[in-house]
XYZ file of C-alpha atoms in Angstrom:
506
model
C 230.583 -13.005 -9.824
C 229.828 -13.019 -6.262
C 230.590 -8.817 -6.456
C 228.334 -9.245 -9.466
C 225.703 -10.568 -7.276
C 225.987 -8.325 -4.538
C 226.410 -4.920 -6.768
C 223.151 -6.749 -8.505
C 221.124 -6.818 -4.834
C 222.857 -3.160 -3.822
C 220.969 -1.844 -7.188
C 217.575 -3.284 -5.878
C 217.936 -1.431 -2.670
C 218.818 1.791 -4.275
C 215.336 1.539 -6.259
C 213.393 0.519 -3.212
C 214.793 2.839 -1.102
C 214.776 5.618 -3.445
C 211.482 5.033 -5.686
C 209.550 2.196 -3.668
C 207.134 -0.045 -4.997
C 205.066 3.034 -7.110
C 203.744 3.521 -10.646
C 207.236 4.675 -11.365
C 209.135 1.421 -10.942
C 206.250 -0.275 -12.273
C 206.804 1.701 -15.772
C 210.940 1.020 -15.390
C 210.416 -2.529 -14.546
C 208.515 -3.211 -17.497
C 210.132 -1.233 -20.115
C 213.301 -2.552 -19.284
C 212.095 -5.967 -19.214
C 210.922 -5.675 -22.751
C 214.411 -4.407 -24.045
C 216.192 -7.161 -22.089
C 213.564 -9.643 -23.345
C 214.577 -8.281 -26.978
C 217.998 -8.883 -25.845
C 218.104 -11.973 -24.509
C 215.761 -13.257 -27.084
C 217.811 -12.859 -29.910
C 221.578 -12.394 -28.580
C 221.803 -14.782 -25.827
C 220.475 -18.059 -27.344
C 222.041 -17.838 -30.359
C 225.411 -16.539 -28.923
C 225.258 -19.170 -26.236
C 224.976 -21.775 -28.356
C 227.953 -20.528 -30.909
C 230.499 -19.032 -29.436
C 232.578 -21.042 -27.102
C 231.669 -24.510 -29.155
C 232.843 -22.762 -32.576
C 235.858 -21.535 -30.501
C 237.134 -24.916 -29.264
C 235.814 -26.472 -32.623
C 238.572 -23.979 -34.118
C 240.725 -24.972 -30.465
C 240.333 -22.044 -28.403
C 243.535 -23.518 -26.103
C 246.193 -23.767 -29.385
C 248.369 -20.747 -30.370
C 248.560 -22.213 -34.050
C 244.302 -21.604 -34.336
C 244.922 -17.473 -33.254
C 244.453 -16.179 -37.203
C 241.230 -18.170 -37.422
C 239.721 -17.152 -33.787
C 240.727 -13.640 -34.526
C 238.829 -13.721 -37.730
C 235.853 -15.166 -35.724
C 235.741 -13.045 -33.145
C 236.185 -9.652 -35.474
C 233.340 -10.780 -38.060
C 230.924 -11.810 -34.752
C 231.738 -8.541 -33.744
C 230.660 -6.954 -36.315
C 227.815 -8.672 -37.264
C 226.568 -8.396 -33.545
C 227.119 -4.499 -33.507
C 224.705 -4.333 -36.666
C 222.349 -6.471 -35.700
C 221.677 -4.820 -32.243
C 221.901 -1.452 -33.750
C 219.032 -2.383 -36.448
C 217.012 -3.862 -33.909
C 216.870 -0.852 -31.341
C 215.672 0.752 -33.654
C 213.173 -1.688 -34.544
C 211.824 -1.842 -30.783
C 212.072 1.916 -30.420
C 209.796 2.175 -33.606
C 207.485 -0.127 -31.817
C 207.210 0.618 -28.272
C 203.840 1.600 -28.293
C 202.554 -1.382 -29.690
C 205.163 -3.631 -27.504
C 203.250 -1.742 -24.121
C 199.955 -2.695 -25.269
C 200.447 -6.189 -25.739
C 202.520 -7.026 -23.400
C 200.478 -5.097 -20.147
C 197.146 -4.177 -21.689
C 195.879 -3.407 -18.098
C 198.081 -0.852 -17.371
C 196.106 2.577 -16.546
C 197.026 5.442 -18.955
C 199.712 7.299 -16.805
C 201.951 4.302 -16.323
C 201.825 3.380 -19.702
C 203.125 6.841 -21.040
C 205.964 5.982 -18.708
C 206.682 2.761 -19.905
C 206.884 4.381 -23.381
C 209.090 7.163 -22.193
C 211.218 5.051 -20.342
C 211.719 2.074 -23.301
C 212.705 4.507 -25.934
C 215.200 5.539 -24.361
C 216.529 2.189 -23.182
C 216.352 0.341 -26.531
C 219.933 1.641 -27.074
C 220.663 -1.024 -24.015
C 220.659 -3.565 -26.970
C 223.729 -2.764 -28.852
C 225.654 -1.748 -25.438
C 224.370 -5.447 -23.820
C 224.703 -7.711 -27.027
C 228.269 -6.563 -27.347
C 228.857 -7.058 -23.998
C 227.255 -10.748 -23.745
C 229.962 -11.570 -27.397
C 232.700 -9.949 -25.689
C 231.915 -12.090 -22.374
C 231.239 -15.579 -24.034
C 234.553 -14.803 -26.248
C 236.425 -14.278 -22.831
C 234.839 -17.502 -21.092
C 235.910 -19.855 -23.681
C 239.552 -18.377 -23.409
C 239.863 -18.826 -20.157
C 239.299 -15.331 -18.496
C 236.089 -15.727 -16.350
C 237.019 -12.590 -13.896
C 237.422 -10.024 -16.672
C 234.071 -11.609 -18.242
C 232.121 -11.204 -14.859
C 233.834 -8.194 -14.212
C 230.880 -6.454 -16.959
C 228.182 -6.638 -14.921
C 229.941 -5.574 -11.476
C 231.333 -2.198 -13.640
C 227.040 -2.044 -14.928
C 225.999 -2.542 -10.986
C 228.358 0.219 -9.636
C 227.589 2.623 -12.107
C 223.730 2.372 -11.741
C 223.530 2.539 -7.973
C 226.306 5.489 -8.150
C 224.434 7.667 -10.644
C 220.770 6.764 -8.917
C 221.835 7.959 -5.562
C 223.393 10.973 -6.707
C 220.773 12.268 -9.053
C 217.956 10.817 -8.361
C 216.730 12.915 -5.387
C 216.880 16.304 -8.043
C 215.854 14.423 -11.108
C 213.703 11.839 -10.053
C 212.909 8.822 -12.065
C 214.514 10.666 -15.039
C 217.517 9.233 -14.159
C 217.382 5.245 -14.779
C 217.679 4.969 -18.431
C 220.985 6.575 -18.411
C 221.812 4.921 -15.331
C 220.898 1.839 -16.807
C 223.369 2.211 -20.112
C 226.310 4.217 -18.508
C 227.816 1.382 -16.852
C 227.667 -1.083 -19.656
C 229.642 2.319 -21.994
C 232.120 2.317 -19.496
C 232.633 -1.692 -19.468
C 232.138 -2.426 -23.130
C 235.822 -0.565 -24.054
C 237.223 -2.543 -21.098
C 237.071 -5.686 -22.489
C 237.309 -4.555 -25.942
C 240.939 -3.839 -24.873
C 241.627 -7.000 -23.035
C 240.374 -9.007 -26.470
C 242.987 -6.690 -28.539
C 245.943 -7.241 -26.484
C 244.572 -11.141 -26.752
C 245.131 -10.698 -30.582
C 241.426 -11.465 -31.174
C 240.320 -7.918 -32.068
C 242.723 -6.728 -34.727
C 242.000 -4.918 -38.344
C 241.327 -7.772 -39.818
C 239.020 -8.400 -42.827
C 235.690 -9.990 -41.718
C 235.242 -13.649 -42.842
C 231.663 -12.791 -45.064
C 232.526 -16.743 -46.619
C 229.615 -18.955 -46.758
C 231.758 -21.522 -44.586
C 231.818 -19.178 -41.452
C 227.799 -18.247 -41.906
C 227.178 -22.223 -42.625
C 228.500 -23.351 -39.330
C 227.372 -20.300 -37.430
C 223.709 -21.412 -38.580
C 224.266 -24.590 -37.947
C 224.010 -23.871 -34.067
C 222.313 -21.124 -34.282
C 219.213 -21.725 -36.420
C 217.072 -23.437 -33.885
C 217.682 -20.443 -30.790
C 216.890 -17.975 -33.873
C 213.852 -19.913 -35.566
C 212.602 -20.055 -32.287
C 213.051 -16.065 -31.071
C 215.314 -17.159 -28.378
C 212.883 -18.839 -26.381
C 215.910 -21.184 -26.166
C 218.013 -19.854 -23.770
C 218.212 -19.406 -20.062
C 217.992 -15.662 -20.197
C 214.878 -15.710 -22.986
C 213.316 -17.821 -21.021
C 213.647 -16.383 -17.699
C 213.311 -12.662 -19.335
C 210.001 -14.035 -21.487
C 208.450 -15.999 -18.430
C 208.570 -12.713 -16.831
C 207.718 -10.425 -18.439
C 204.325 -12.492 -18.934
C 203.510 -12.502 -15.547
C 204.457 -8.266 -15.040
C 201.658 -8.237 -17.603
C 199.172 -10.009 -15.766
C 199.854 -8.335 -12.507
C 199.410 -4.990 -14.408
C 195.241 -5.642 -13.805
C 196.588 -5.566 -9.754
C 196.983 -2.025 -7.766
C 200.138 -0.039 -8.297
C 203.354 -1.499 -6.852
C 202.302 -5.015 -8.299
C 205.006 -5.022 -10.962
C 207.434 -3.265 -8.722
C 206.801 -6.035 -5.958
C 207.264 -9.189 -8.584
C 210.605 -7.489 -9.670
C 211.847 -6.591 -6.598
C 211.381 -10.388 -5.433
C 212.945 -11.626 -8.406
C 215.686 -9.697 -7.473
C 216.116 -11.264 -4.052
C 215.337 -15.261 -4.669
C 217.728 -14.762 -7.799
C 220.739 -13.794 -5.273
C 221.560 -17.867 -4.437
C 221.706 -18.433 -8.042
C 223.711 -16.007 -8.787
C 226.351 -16.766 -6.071
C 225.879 -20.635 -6.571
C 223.714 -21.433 -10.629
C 225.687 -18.893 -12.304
C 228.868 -19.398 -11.723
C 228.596 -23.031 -12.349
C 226.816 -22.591 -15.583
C 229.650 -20.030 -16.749
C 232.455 -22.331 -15.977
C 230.702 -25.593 -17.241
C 229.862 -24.615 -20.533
C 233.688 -24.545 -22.090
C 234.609 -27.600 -20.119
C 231.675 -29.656 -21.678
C 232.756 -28.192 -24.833
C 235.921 -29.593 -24.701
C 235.383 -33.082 -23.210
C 232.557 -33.234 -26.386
C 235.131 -32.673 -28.774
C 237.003 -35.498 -26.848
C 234.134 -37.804 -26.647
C 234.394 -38.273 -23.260
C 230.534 -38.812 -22.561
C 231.399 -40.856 -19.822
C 232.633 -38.330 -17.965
C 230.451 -36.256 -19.126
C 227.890 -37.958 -16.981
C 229.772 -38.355 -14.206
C 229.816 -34.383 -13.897
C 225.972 -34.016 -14.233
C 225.328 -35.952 -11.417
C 228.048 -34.224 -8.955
C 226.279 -30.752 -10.068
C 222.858 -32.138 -9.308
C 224.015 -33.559 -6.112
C 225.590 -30.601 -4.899
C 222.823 -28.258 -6.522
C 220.503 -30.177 -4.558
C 222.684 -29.963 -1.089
C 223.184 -25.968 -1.927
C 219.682 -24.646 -3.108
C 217.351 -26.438 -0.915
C 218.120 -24.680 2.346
C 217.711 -21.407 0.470
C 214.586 -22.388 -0.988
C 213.096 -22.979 2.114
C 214.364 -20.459 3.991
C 212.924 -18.179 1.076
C 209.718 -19.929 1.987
C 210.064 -19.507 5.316
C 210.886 -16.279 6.110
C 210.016 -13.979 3.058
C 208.251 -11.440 5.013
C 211.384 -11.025 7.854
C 213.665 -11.015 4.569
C 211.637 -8.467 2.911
C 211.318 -6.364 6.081
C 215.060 -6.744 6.778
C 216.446 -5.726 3.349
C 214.111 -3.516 1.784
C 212.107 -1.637 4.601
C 213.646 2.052 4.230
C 213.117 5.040 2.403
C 209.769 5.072 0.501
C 209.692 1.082 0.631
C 206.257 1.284 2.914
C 204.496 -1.697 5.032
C 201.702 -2.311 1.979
C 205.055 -3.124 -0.408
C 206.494 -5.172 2.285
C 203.490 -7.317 2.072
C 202.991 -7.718 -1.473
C 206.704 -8.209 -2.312
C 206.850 -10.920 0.508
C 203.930 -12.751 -0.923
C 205.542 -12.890 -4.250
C 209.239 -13.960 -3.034
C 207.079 -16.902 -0.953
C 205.866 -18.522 -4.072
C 208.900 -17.944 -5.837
C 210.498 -20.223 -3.556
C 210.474 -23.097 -5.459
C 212.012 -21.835 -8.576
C 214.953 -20.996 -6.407
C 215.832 -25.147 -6.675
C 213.692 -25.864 -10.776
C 215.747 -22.606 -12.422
C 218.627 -23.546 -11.178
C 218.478 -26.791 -13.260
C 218.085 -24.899 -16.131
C 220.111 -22.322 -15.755
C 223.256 -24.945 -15.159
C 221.924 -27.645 -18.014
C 221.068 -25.820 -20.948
C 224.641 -25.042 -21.130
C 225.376 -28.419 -20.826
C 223.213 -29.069 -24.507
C 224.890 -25.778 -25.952
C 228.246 -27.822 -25.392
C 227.067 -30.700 -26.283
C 225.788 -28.865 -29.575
C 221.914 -29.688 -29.127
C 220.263 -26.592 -28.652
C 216.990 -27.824 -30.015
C 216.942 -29.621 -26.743
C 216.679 -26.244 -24.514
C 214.056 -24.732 -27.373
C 211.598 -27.733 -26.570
C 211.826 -27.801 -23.201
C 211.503 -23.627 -23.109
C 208.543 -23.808 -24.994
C 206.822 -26.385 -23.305
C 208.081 -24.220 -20.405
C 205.951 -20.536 -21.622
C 202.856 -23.395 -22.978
C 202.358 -24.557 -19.386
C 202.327 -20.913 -18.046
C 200.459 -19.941 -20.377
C 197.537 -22.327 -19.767
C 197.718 -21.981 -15.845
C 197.876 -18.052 -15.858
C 194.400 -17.316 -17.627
C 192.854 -19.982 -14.462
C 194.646 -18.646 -11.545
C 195.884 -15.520 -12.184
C 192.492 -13.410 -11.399
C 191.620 -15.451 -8.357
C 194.695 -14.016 -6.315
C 198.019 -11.702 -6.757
C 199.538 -14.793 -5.192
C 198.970 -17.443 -8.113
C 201.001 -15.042 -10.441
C 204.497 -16.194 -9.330
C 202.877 -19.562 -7.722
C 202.311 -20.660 -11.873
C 206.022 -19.557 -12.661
C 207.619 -21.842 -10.228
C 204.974 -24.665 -11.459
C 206.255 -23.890 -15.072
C 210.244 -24.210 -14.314
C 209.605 -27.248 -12.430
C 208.068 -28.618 -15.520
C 211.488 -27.080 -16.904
C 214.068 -28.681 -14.715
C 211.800 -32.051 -14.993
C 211.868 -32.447 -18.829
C 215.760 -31.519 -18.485
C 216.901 -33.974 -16.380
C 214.797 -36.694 -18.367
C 216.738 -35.133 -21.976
C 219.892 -35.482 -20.206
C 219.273 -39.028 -19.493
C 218.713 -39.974 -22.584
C 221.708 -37.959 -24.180
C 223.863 -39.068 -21.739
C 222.997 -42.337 -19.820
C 221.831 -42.828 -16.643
C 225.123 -42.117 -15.376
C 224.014 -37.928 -15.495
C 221.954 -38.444 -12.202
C 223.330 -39.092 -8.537
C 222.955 -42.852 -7.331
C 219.672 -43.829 -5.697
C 221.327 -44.269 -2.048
C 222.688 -40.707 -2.656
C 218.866 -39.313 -3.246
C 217.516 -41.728 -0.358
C 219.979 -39.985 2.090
C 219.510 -36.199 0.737
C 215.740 -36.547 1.582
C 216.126 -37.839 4.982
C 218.151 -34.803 5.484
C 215.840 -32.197 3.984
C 213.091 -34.045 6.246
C 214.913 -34.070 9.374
C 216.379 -30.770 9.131
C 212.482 -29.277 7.779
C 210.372 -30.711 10.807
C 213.183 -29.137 13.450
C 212.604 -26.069 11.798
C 209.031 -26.213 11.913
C 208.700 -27.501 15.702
C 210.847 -24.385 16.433
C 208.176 -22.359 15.258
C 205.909 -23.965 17.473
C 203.664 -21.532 19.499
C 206.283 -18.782 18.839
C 204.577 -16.330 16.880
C 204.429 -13.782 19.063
C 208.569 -13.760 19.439
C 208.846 -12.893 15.483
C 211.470 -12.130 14.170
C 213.641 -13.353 16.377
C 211.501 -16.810 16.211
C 212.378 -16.666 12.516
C 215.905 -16.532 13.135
C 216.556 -19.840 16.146
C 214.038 -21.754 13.291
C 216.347 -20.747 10.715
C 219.454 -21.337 12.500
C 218.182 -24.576 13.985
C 217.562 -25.868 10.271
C 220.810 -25.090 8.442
C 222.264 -26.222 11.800
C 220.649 -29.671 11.591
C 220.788 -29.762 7.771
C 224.077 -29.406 7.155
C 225.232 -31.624 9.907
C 223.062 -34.387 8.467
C 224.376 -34.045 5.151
C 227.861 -34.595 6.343
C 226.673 -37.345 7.990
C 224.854 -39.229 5.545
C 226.509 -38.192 2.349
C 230.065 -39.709 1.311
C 230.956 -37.150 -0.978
C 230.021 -34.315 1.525
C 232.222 -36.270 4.136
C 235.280 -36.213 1.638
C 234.664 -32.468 0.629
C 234.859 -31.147 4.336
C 237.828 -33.517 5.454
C 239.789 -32.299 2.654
C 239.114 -28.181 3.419
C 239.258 -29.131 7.079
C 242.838 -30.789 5.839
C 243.834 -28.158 3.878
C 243.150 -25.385 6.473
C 245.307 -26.890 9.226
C 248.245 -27.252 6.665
C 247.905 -23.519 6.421
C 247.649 -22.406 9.996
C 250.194 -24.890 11.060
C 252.518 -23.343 8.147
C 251.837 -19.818 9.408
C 252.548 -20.919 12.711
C 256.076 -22.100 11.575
C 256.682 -18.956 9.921
């Protein structure tokens, strides 16, 4: 995942480096965020919220349950591939209509793009849908590398094929860079599953049994269009805001996507891989009825999600334009994108800490099969966006991505409280354990700032000592003051001793 992550930031730097923030990337950015939107939508909710609890329902861990996984997994693959295919077509049938609802300010050139580019990458759907199945399948067996392996195989491909062809065929290229690598990994783990036993030529299981108790946890991420998931969210929250910044100059889109890209990079190293590993191990204690320790897990992730993702929201904060500058200033990626891609990564800061929270705990419903918990909270999510846009969004570029981080707050606020109340108040860290965490984010926030003091002229390298000086005080504070911190560095510092001294020996 953390190759995932980086392959993921490589691609960005391709585009910026090869396209900039133009019309171009503008049309790409928003096509493809209405095919993944149709994606994630439909395919990740509802798959999310079936596949790893049916598979430990049937007991994904016993070699006497293989016949009836197998027969799972070859009818959801099935049913998947058909679905997808049907609804490519669907969206292909209705691109123009999708572009003119979604970004009704676009001017006349960029829309043709948009149109050009999203018929072509509606056959993403099938390709990605199969790909999420084949994933989720893998997860709840056990085999997280081959399942994150996907999306490193996609990353490669894409920044491969861009920077070979791109200079002689322009932005031609990014549909089929955009499906080649998911061809290539798609037959991949298609293999891995066979040898698995869990695709064989089997007859599909068309009983009303298997449909009854995939609709049982499905019905309410499908009733709802996905809107229950993290991805349908995240993809649906943001592709409203690409269509607001469409009434903004040229390079708007291109700038909101570009800083998605970047504040989404300590998620993915940190969220992600939490929220893939914590979804089958829920499962399974649910099936147990171990709610107690169910509880006790929620509040070590929040603690440590809190330790993790607050220094990198506010260095986010801090420093967008020097991170901007530093990554993406090359190639066509001039001083006017620098400035308008900064902006948006500053007031996306805060969503680097709120999306977390939901990216980690609507897993934790899936598991705990209540996904009409994540569908409240996601539309109460889009409903506060959606009232604070229309206000703020013409007064300044900057209030665009300001009213998304204000909306996943609301998110990660209304999650924690449902957790609470599913759980116990067990789910959240102890009060002393808070108390402590914000003397260290206030400690280690005021050096910071004081070392900014009169220093503006000495940018970047200001930027830097600040930046240095807070993680520096930060994370010696937390050690400090937190107990479980304390017992997590003791132990590594333990364990790597034992390892030198035992290579020393040798």
């Amino acid at each position: 995942m953390l190759l995932g992550a980086a392959t993921g930031y490589a691609r960005e730097l391709v585009l910026a480096g090869a396209f900039g923030a133009s019309g171009e990337i503008d049309a790409f950015y928003l096509s493809f965020g209405i095919v993944q939107t149709a994606h994630d939508l439909l395919f990740v909710g509802s798959l999310g919220a079936t596949i790893v609890p049916l598979l430990h329902t049937f007991g994904a861990e016993r070699a006497d349950s293989l016949p009836a996984r197998r027969r799972f997994v070859v009818t959801a693959t099935m049913l998947v591939g058909l679905v997808a295919t049907a609804l490519a077509i669907i969206v292909w049938a209705m691109m123009p209509t999708l572009v003119k609802v979604c970004a009704p300010g676009l001017s006349e050139a960029v829309a043709t793009d948009v149109i050009h580019f999203g018929t072509s990458l509606v056959w993403l759907l099938p390709a990605t849908a199969l790909t999420t199945l084949f994933a989720l399948v893998l997860n709840a067996h056990g085999k997280f590398v081959l399942a994150a392996s996907a999306y490193l195989i996609n990353n490669s491909v894409f920044c491969i094929l861009v920077l070979v062809f791109a200079p002689g065929m322009g932005a031609r290229i990014l549909p089929l860079a955009s499906v080649a690598g998911l061809l290539l990994a798609i037959p991949i783990l298609a293999v891995r599953l066979a040898r698995m036993n869990l695709l064989a030529p089997v007859w599909p299981d068309l009983s009303r049994s298997f449909f009854s108790g995939l609709w049982r946890l499905a019905r309410m991420p499908l009733l709802s269009l996905g809107i229950g998931s993290t991805s349908g969210l995240l993809m649906v929250s943001h592709l409203i805001i690409r269509g607001y910044a469409a009434d903004y100059p040229e390079g708007s889109i291109a700038a909101l996507g570009y800083a998605f890209r970047i504040y989404e990079v300590p998620l993915s190293l940190i969220a992600n891989p939490v929220a893939t590993l914590i979804l089958p191990i829920v499962a399974s204690l649910h099936v147990a009825g171990e709610v107690e320790q169910i509880g006790r897990l929620s509040s070590q992730i929040l603690l440590w999600g809190l330790v993790l993702l607050f220094p990198a929201a506010m260095i986010t904060w801090l420093n967008a334009d020097l991170i901007v500058t530093l990554l993406l200033r090359h190639g066509n990626f001039d001083g006017d994108a620098v400035s308008v891609t900064a902006a948006a990564l500053r007031a996306f800061a805060p969503a680097v800490m709120s999306e977390a929270v939901f990216v980690v705990f609507f897993r934790f419903f899936y598991a705990l099969q209540k996904p009409g918990r994540t569908v409240g909270v996601s539309l109460a999510t889009l409903g506060a966006l959606l009232l604070l846009l229309p206000v703020t969004a013409p007064t300044a570029f900057v209030a665009i991505p300001l009213c998304l981080s204000a909306a996943f707050t609301l998110a990660a606020g209304m999650l924690v409280s449902l957790l609470v109340h599913d759980v116990g108040w067990n789910a959240l860290p102890k009060f002393s354990e808070i108390t402590r965490w914000v003397v260290c984010a206030l400690l280690s926030s005021t050096v910071g700032k004081l070392a900014l003091w009169g220093q503006a002229s000495a940018y970047p390298w200001s930027q830097m000592t600040a930046s240095a000086l807070f993680i520096l005080v930060y994370f010696s504070s937390v050690v400090l003051l937190l107990p479980d911190c304390q017992r997590v560095v003791f132990v590594a510092a333990k364990k790597i001793m034992r390892r030198r001294s035992g290579v020393g020996e040798a």
